[in-house]
CSV table of C-alpha atoms in Angstrom, one decimal:
chain,number,residue,atom,x,y,z
A,1,MET,CA,8.6,-0.8,20.8
A,2,ARG,CA,5.0,-1.1,19.6
A,3,ASN,CA,5.6,1.4,16.9
A,4,LEU,CA,8.9,-0.3,15.9
A,5,PHE,CA,7.1,-3.6,15.5
A,6,HIS,CA,4.2,-2.3,13.3
A,7,PHE,CA,3.8,-4.1,10.0
A,8,VAL,CA,0.7,-4.9,8.0
A,9,THR,CA,0.6,-7.1,4.9
A,10,HIS,CA,-1.6,-9.8,3.5
A,11,TRP,CA,-1.6,-11.1,0.0
A,12,GLY,CA,-3.5,-13.2,-2.5
A,13,ARG,CA,-5.2,-13.9,-5.9
A,14,ARG,CA,-5.4,-16.1,-8.9
A,15,LYS,CA,-4.2,-19.4,-10.4
A,16,VAL,CA,-2.1,-21.8,-8.3
A,17,HIS,CA,0.1,-23.8,-10.6
A,18,THR,CA,2.9,-21.6,-12.1
A,19,PHE,CA,5.0,-20.7,-9.0
A,20,SER,CA,6.9,-23.8,-7.9
A,21,GLY,CA,10.2,-22.5,-9.2
A,22,TYR,CA,9.8,-19.4,-6.9
A,23,GLU,CA,9.6,-21.6,-3.8
A,24,GLU,CA,12.5,-23.7,-4.8
A,25,THR,CA,14.9,-20.8,-5.1
A,26,LEU,CA,14.3,-19.5,-1.6
A,27,LYS,CA,15.8,-20.4,1.8
A,28,LYS,CA,13.8,-23.2,3.4
A,29,VAL,CA,12.2,-22.2,6.8
A,30,THR,CA,10.4,-24.8,8.9
A,31,HIS,CA,7.3,-24.5,11.0
A,32,VAL,CA,9.4,-24.8,14.1
A,33,ASP,CA,11.7,-22.0,12.9
A,34,ILE,CA,8.7,-19.7,12.6
A,35,ALA,CA,7.2,-20.9,15.9
A,36,LYS,CA,10.4,-20.1,17.8
A,37,ALA,CA,10.8,-16.8,16.0
A,38,THR,CA,7.3,-15.7,17.1
A,39,ASN,CA,7.5,-17.3,20.6
A,40,TRP,CA,5.1,-20.0,19.5
A,41,PHE,CA,2.7,-17.6,17.8
A,42,SER,CA,2.3,-15.4,20.9
A,43,PRO,CA,-0.4,-12.7,20.7
A,44,ALA,CA,2.4,-10.3,21.9
A,45,HIS,CA,4.1,-10.9,18.5
A,46,ARG,CA,0.9,-10.7,16.4
A,47,ILE,CA,0.7,-7.2,14.8
A,48,SER,CA,-2.3,-7.7,12.5
A,49,SER,CA,-5.0,-10.2,11.5
A,50,THR,CA,-7.2,-10.7,8.4
A,51,ARG,CA,-9.7,-13.4,7.6
A,52,THR,CA,-7.1,-15.4,5.7
A,53,GLY,CA,-4.2,-15.1,8.2
A,54,SER,CA,-2.2,-13.2,10.8
A,55,VAL,CA,1.1,-11.2,10.6
A,56,TYR,CA,3.7,-11.7,13.3
A,57,VAL,CA,6.9,-10.0,14.0
A,58,GLY,CA,9.9,-12.2,14.9
A,59,ARG,CA,13.6,-12.9,14.6
A,60,PHE,CA,15.0,-16.2,13.3
A,61,LYS,CA,18.0,-17.8,15.0
A,62,PHE,CA,19.9,-17.8,11.7
A,63,ASP,CA,19.3,-14.1,11.0
A,64,SER,CA,19.7,-11.1,13.2
A,65,ASP,CA,17.2,-9.0,11.2
A,66,ILE,CA,13.6,-8.6,12.4
A,67,ALA,CA,11.1,-10.2,10.0
A,68,ALA,CA,7.4,-9.9,9.4
A,69,ILE,CA,5.8,-13.3,9.0
A,70,LYS,CA,2.3,-13.8,7.4
A,71,VAL,CA,0.8,-17.1,8.6
A,72,PHE,CA,-2.1,-18.2,6.5
A,73,ASN,CA,-5.3,-19.5,8.1
A,74,LEU,CA,-5.9,-22.4,5.8
A,75,ASN,CA,-9.2,-23.2,7.3
A,76,GLU,CA,-10.6,-20.1,5.7
A,77,HIS,CA,-11.9,-20.1,2.1
A,78,GLY,CA,-9.5,-18.4,-0.2
A,79,ALA,CA,-6.4,-18.7,2.0
A,80,HIS,CA,-4.7,-21.3,-0.2
A,81,GLU,CA,-5.3,-19.2,-3.3
A,82,SER,CA,-3.9,-16.2,-1.5
A,83,TYR,CA,-0.7,-18.1,-0.7
A,84,PHE,CA,-0.2,-19.5,-4.2
A,85,THR,CA,-1.1,-16.2,-5.8
A,86,GLU,CA,1.4,-14.3,-3.7
A,87,CYS,CA,4.1,-16.7,-4.8
A,88,GLU,CA,3.1,-16.0,-8.4
A,89,VAL,CA,3.1,-12.2,-7.8
A,90,GLN,CA,6.4,-12.2,-6.0
A,91,ARG,CA,8.0,-14.2,-8.7
A,92,SER,CA,6.8,-11.7,-11.3
A,93,ILE,CA,7.8,-8.4,-9.7
A,94,ARG,CA,11.0,-6.7,-8.5
A,95,HIS,CA,11.0,-3.0,-7.7
A,96,ARG,CA,12.5,-0.8,-5.0
A,97,ASN,CA,9.1,0.5,-4.0
A,98,ILE,CA,7.3,-2.8,-3.7
A,99,LEU,CA,7.5,-5.0,-0.6
A,100,LYS,CA,9.4,-8.2,-1.5
A,101,SER,CA,9.2,-11.5,0.3
A,102,VAL,CA,12.4,-13.0,1.8
A,103,THR,CA,11.3,-16.6,1.8
A,104,VAL,CA,8.3,-18.9,2.2
A,105,CYS,CA,7.3,-21.9,4.3
A,106,SER,CA,5.1,-24.7,2.9
A,107,THR,CA,5.2,-27.7,5.2
A,108,LEU,CA,3.3,-29.5,8.0
A,109,ASP,CA,3.1,-28.3,11.6
A,110,THR,CA,3.7,-30.4,14.7
A,111,GLN,CA,0.2,-31.8,14.4
A,112,ASN,CA,0.7,-32.8,10.8
A,113,ASN,CA,-1.6,-30.1,9.5
A,114,GLU,CA,-0.8,-28.2,6.4
A,115,PHE,CA,1.1,-24.9,7.2
A,116,LYS,CA,2.0,-22.1,4.8
A,117,ALA,CA,3.6,-18.7,5.6
A,118,LEU,CA,5.4,-15.9,3.8
A,119,ILE,CA,8.3,-14.0,5.3
A,120,PHE,CA,8.9,-10.3,4.5
A,121,GLN,CA,11.5,-7.8,5.4
A,122,PHE,CA,10.3,-5.8,8.4
A,123,MET,CA,9.4,-2.2,7.8
A,124,PRO,CA,10.5,-0.3,10.9
A,125,ASN,CA,8.6,2.9,10.3
A,126,GLY,CA,5.3,1.1,9.9
A,127,SER,CA,2.5,2.1,7.6
A,128,LEU,CA,1.6,5.4,6.1
A,129,GLU,CA,-1.7,5.2,7.9
A,130,ARG,CA,0.0,5.4,11.3
A,131,TRP,CA,1.7,8.6,10.2
A,132,LEU,CA,-1.3,10.3,8.7
A,133,HIS,CA,-3.7,9.2,11.5
A,134,PRO,CA,-1.6,8.4,14.6
A,135,LYS,CA,-3.2,7.2,17.8
A,136,GLN,CA,-2.0,9.7,20.3
A,137,ARG,CA,-0.2,8.4,23.4
A,138,SER,CA,0.6,10.7,26.3
A,139,ASP,CA,4.1,9.3,26.6
A,140,LYS,CA,4.9,9.7,22.9
A,141,PRO,CA,5.4,12.8,20.9
A,142,LYS,CA,3.1,13.2,17.9
A,143,ARG,CA,4.6,12.0,14.6
A,144,THR,CA,4.0,14.1,11.5
A,145,LEU,CA,5.2,14.0,8.0
A,146,SER,CA,6.8,17.1,6.4
A,147,LEU,CA,5.9,18.4,3.0
A,148,GLY,CA,9.1,16.9,1.6
A,149,GLN,CA,8.4,13.5,3.1
A,150,ARG,CA,4.9,13.5,1.6
A,151,ILE,CA,6.1,14.4,-1.8
A,152,CYS,CA,8.8,11.6,-1.7
A,153,ILE,CA,6.3,9.0,-0.5
A,154,ALA,CA,3.8,10.0,-3.2
A,155,ALA,CA,6.5,9.7,-5.8
A,156,ASP,CA,7.6,6.3,-4.5
A,157,VAL,CA,4.0,5.0,-4.7
A,158,ALA,CA,3.5,6.4,-8.1
A,159,SER,CA,6.7,4.8,-9.3
A,160,ALA,CA,5.5,1.4,-8.0
A,161,LEU,CA,2.1,1.7,-9.7
A,162,ASP,CA,3.8,2.8,-13.0
A,163,TYR,CA,5.9,-0.3,-12.8
A,164,LEU,CA,3.0,-2.6,-12.1
A,165,HIS,CA,0.9,-1.1,-14.9
A,166,ASN,CA,3.4,-0.5,-17.6
A,167,GLN,CA,6.4,-2.8,-17.1
A,168,VAL,CA,5.0,-6.0,-15.6
A,169,VAL,CA,3.7,-8.4,-18.3
A,170,PRO,CA,0.7,-8.9,-18.1
A,171,PRO,CA,0.0,-5.7,-16.2
A,172,LEU,CA,-0.8,-6.1,-12.5
A,173,ILE,CA,-3.6,-4.2,-10.9
A,174,HIS,CA,-3.2,-3.7,-7.1
A,175,CYS,CA,-6.9,-3.2,-6.5
A,176,ASP,CA,-6.6,-2.1,-2.8
A,177,LEU,CA,-4.2,0.8,-2.6
A,178,LYS,CA,-4.6,2.7,0.7
A,179,PRO,CA,-2.4,4.1,3.5
A,180,SER,CA,-2.3,0.9,5.6
A,181,ASN,CA,-0.9,-1.0,2.6
A,182,ILE,CA,2.0,1.4,2.1
A,183,LEU,CA,5.0,0.6,4.4
A,184,LEU,CA,7.9,2.8,5.3
A,185,ASP,CA,11.5,1.7,5.5
A,186,TYR,CA,14.3,2.9,7.7
A,187,ASP,CA,14.8,6.0,5.6
A,188,MET,CA,11.1,6.5,5.0
A,189,THR,CA,11.2,5.0,1.5
A,190,ALA,CA,7.7,3.8,0.7
A,191,ARG,CA,7.0,0.2,-0.3
A,192,VAL,CA,3.6,-0.9,-1.6
A,193,GLY,CA,2.4,-4.1,0.0
A,194,ASP,CA,-0.7,-6.2,0.4
A,195,PHE,CA,-1.5,-7.7,-3.0
A,196,GLY,CA,-4.4,-9.8,-1.6
A,197,SER,CA,-6.9,-8.3,-4.0
A,198,ALA,CA,-4.5,-7.9,-6.9
A,199,LYS,CA,-5.3,-9.0,-10.4
A,200,PHE,CA,-3.2,-9.5,-13.6
A,201,LEU,CA,-5.0,-7.9,-16.5
A,202,PRO,CA,-6.8,-10.7,-18.5
A,203,LEU,CA,-5.0,-11.7,-21.7
A,204,GLY,CA,-8.1,-13.0,-23.5
A,205,PRO,CA,-11.9,-13.3,-23.4
A,206,SER,CA,-11.7,-16.6,-21.3
A,207,ASP,CA,-10.1,-14.6,-18.4
A,208,LEU,CA,-12.7,-11.8,-18.4
A,209,LYS,CA,-15.0,-13.5,-15.8
A,210,HIS,CA,-12.1,-13.5,-13.3
A,211,SER,CA,-11.6,-9.8,-13.5
A,212,ILE,CA,-15.1,-8.6,-12.6
A,213,GLY,CA,-16.4,-7.8,-9.1
A,214,ILE,CA,-15.9,-5.3,-6.3
A,215,ARG,CA,-12.3,-5.2,-5.1
A,216,GLY,CA,-10.9,-2.8,-2.7
A,217,THR,CA,-11.8,-0.7,0.3
A,218,ILE,CA,-14.7,1.7,0.7
A,219,GLY,CA,-13.5,5.3,0.1
A,220,TYR,CA,-10.7,4.2,-2.1
A,221,LEU,CA,-12.7,2.0,-4.4
A,222,ALA,CA,-13.2,3.2,-8.0
A,223,PRO,CA,-16.8,4.0,-8.7
A,224,GLU,CA,-16.9,1.8,-11.8
A,225,TYR,CA,-16.1,-1.3,-9.7
A,226,GLY,CA,-19.3,-0.8,-7.8
A,227,MET,CA,-21.2,-1.0,-11.1
A,228,GLY,CA,-19.6,-4.4,-12.0
A,229,CYS,CA,-16.9,-3.1,-14.4
A,230,ARG,CA,-13.8,-5.1,-14.9
A,231,VAL,CA,-10.6,-4.2,-13.0
A,232,SER,CA,-8.4,-1.8,-14.8
A,233,THR,CA,-5.4,0.4,-14.3
A,234,GLY,CA,-7.8,3.3,-13.9
A,235,GLY,CA,-9.1,1.8,-10.7
A,236,ASP,CA,-5.6,2.0,-9.2
A,237,VAL,CA,-5.3,5.6,-10.5
A,238,TYR,CA,-8.5,6.5,-8.7
A,239,SER,CA,-7.2,5.0,-5.4
A,240,PHE,CA,-4.0,6.9,-5.8
A,241,GLY,CA,-5.8,10.1,-6.3
A,242,VAL,CA,-7.8,9.6,-3.1
A,243,LEU,CA,-4.6,8.7,-1.3
A,244,LEU,CA,-2.9,11.9,-2.5
A,245,LEU,CA,-5.8,14.1,-1.3
A,246,GLU,CA,-5.7,12.3,2.0
A,247,MET,CA,-2.0,13.0,2.4
A,248,LEU,CA,-2.6,16.7,1.7
A,249,THR,CA,-5.7,17.2,3.8
A,250,GLY,CA,-5.2,14.6,6.6
A,251,LYS,CA,-8.8,13.6,6.1
A,252,GLN,CA,-9.8,10.0,5.5
A,253,PRO,CA,-12.3,9.4,2.6
A,254,THR,CA,-14.5,7.7,5.2
A,255,ASP,CA,-14.5,10.7,7.6
A,256,GLU,CA,-17.9,11.2,9.2
A,257,MET,CA,-18.2,14.6,7.5
A,258,PHE,CA,-18.5,12.9,4.1
A,259,VAL,CA,-22.3,12.1,3.9
A,260,ASP,CA,-25.2,12.8,1.5
A,261,GLY,CA,-23.0,12.5,-1.5
A,262,LEU,CA,-20.1,14.6,-0.2
A,263,SER,CA,-16.7,13.0,-0.9
A,264,LEU,CA,-13.1,13.9,-0.3
A,265,HIS,CA,-12.9,14.6,-4.0
A,266,ASN,CA,-15.9,17.0,-4.4
A,267,TYR,CA,-15.2,18.6,-1.0
A,268,THR,CA,-11.7,19.5,-2.2
A,269,CYS,CA,-13.1,20.7,-5.6
A,270,SER,CA,-15.5,23.0,-3.9
A,271,ILE,CA,-12.7,24.8,-2.2
A,272,PHE,CA,-9.9,24.5,-4.7
A,273,PRO,CA,-7.9,26.6,-5.4
A,274,ASP,CA,-8.8,29.8,-3.6
A,275,ARG,CA,-9.3,28.4,-0.1
A,276,VAL,CA,-7.1,25.2,-0.3
A,277,ALA,CA,-5.0,26.4,2.6
A,278,ASP,CA,-8.0,26.0,4.8
A,279,ILE,CA,-8.1,22.3,4.3
A,280,LEU,CA,-4.4,21.5,4.5
A,281,ASP,CA,-3.2,19.0,7.1
A,282,PRO,CA,-1.7,21.2,9.9
A,283,GLY,CA,1.3,18.8,10.0
A,284,LEU,CA,2.3,20.2,6.6
A,285,MET,CA,2.9,23.6,8.2
A,286,SER,CA,4.7,22.5,11.3
A,287,HIS,CA,8.1,21.3,10.1
A,288,GLY,CA,9.8,24.6,9.5
A,289,ASP,CA,10.5,23.9,5.8
A,290,ARG,CA,12.7,26.5,4.1
A,291,LEU,CA,10.2,27.9,1.6
A,292,LEU,CA,7.5,30.4,2.6
A,293,PRO,CA,3.9,29.1,2.7
A,294,LYS,CA,3.0,31.2,-0.4
A,295,GLU,CA,5.8,29.5,-2.3
A,296,TRP,CA,4.8,26.1,-1.2
A,297,MET,CA,1.3,26.7,-2.5
A,298,LYS,CA,2.4,27.8,-6.0
A,299,SER,CA,5.3,25.4,-6.5
A,300,TYR,CA,4.2,22.2,-4.7
A,301,ILE,CA,0.9,22.1,-2.9
A,302,ILE,CA,-1.4,23.3,-5.8
A,303,PRO,CA,0.3,21.0,-8.3
A,304,LEU,CA,-0.2,18.1,-5.9
A,305,PHE,CA,-3.9,18.9,-5.4
A,306,VAL,CA,-4.3,19.1,-9.2
A,307,LEU,CA,-2.8,15.6,-9.5
A,308,GLY,CA,-5.0,14.2,-6.7
A,309,LEU,CA,-8.2,15.7,-8.2
A,310,SER,CA,-7.4,14.5,-11.7
A,311,CYS,CA,-6.6,11.0,-10.6
A,312,SER,CA,-9.8,10.7,-8.6
A,313,MET,CA,-12.2,11.8,-11.3
A,314,GLU,CA,-15.4,9.8,-11.2
A,315,SER,CA,-15.1,8.7,-14.9
A,316,ALA,CA,-12.1,6.4,-15.6
A,317,LYS,CA,-11.7,7.9,-19.0
A,318,ASP,CA,-11.0,11.3,-17.4
A,319,ARG,CA,-8.1,10.0,-15.3
A,320,PRO,CA,-4.5,10.2,-16.4
A,321,GLY,CA,-2.3,7.1,-16.7
A,322,MET,CA,0.3,6.3,-14.0
A,323,GLN,CA,3.2,6.9,-16.3
A,324,ASP,CA,2.2,10.6,-16.7
A,325,VAL,CA,1.3,10.9,-13.0
A,326,CYS,CA,4.7,9.4,-12.0
A,327,ALA,CA,6.6,11.8,-14.3
A,328,LYS,CA,4.8,14.8,-12.9
A,329,LEU,CA,5.4,13.7,-9.3
A,330,CYS,CA,9.1,13.1,-10.0
A,331,GLY,CA,9.3,16.7,-11.4
A,332,ILE,CA,7.7,18.1,-8.2
A,333,LYS,CA,10.1,16.0,-6.1
A,334,GLU,CA,13.2,17.1,-8.0
A,335,ALA,CA,12.1,20.8,-7.8
A,336,TYR,CA,11.5,20.5,-4.0
A,337,LEU,CA,14.8,18.8,-3.3
A,338,GLU,CA,16.7,21.4,-5.4
A,339,SER,CA,15.1,24.2,-3.4
A,340,CYS,CA,16.3,22.6,-0.2
A,341,CYS,CA,20.0,22.5,-1.3
């Protein structure tokens, strides 16, 4: 049941005064409703924690579906902003590959303290991180992702980023894309979650100061962010490139082997394309896919590596846009699915 109940999400960002209509359109949930759904916030129901809050799994008496409930720790600096920002973000986006909140709770608890929570649809297959880097248990068979599943997940994530960058107005930058922030539905459809570091692109000079600073996770963080550059769509593209290389190699960008300037990107570059088979995640070769390994390399794996490497170039100007990346991944996905028919 532990795997079933895995869910990770936390959210946050920006201004606090343009979201009230979003709250008013949603089903009202009380503090007591949430307390009962989580067995009064039992540690057994808590599935993740961050500085600004904890995520619980629970079931409400008025709904048979399992829910993931993010309770904000309002004593922590930034927690209020995270709640208000998430309402703003959720009001602005709607896409099949982005995790959507079901409702909100903004009220007082039984001690008359301010209480805020967000309720999300539960993702039964957990995070991509749990699939790429499972914690092995002797009583559980090892879970691995096939080549086809990895292609589909990558295409889902690319579609979400293309939407955020090119269809949301103003464009929304995720700023913290990584495997733990990608959740998998019943049918392994990927949903991008955790917008806690997200930023809308500034519309004018007065907003520039709000878009500067280090945002993201070491290993996935675009190099230019560490030099004080403003957030940009190119930062998300870099994170996606690292993610794609991780999905292909099974190696985390923070692996202990990456020292003295060696990174997942330049390690892959030093081997690509002649010995790329040597660094493939063994799980890619263990599902009995119909195509022969040689055909996988030419038709799918090499093109995926090319995308991962181009997206994770050190200079932002050398990276492609997510619209082009999404189109190429959709083409790879369609070709793979046709070959399996």
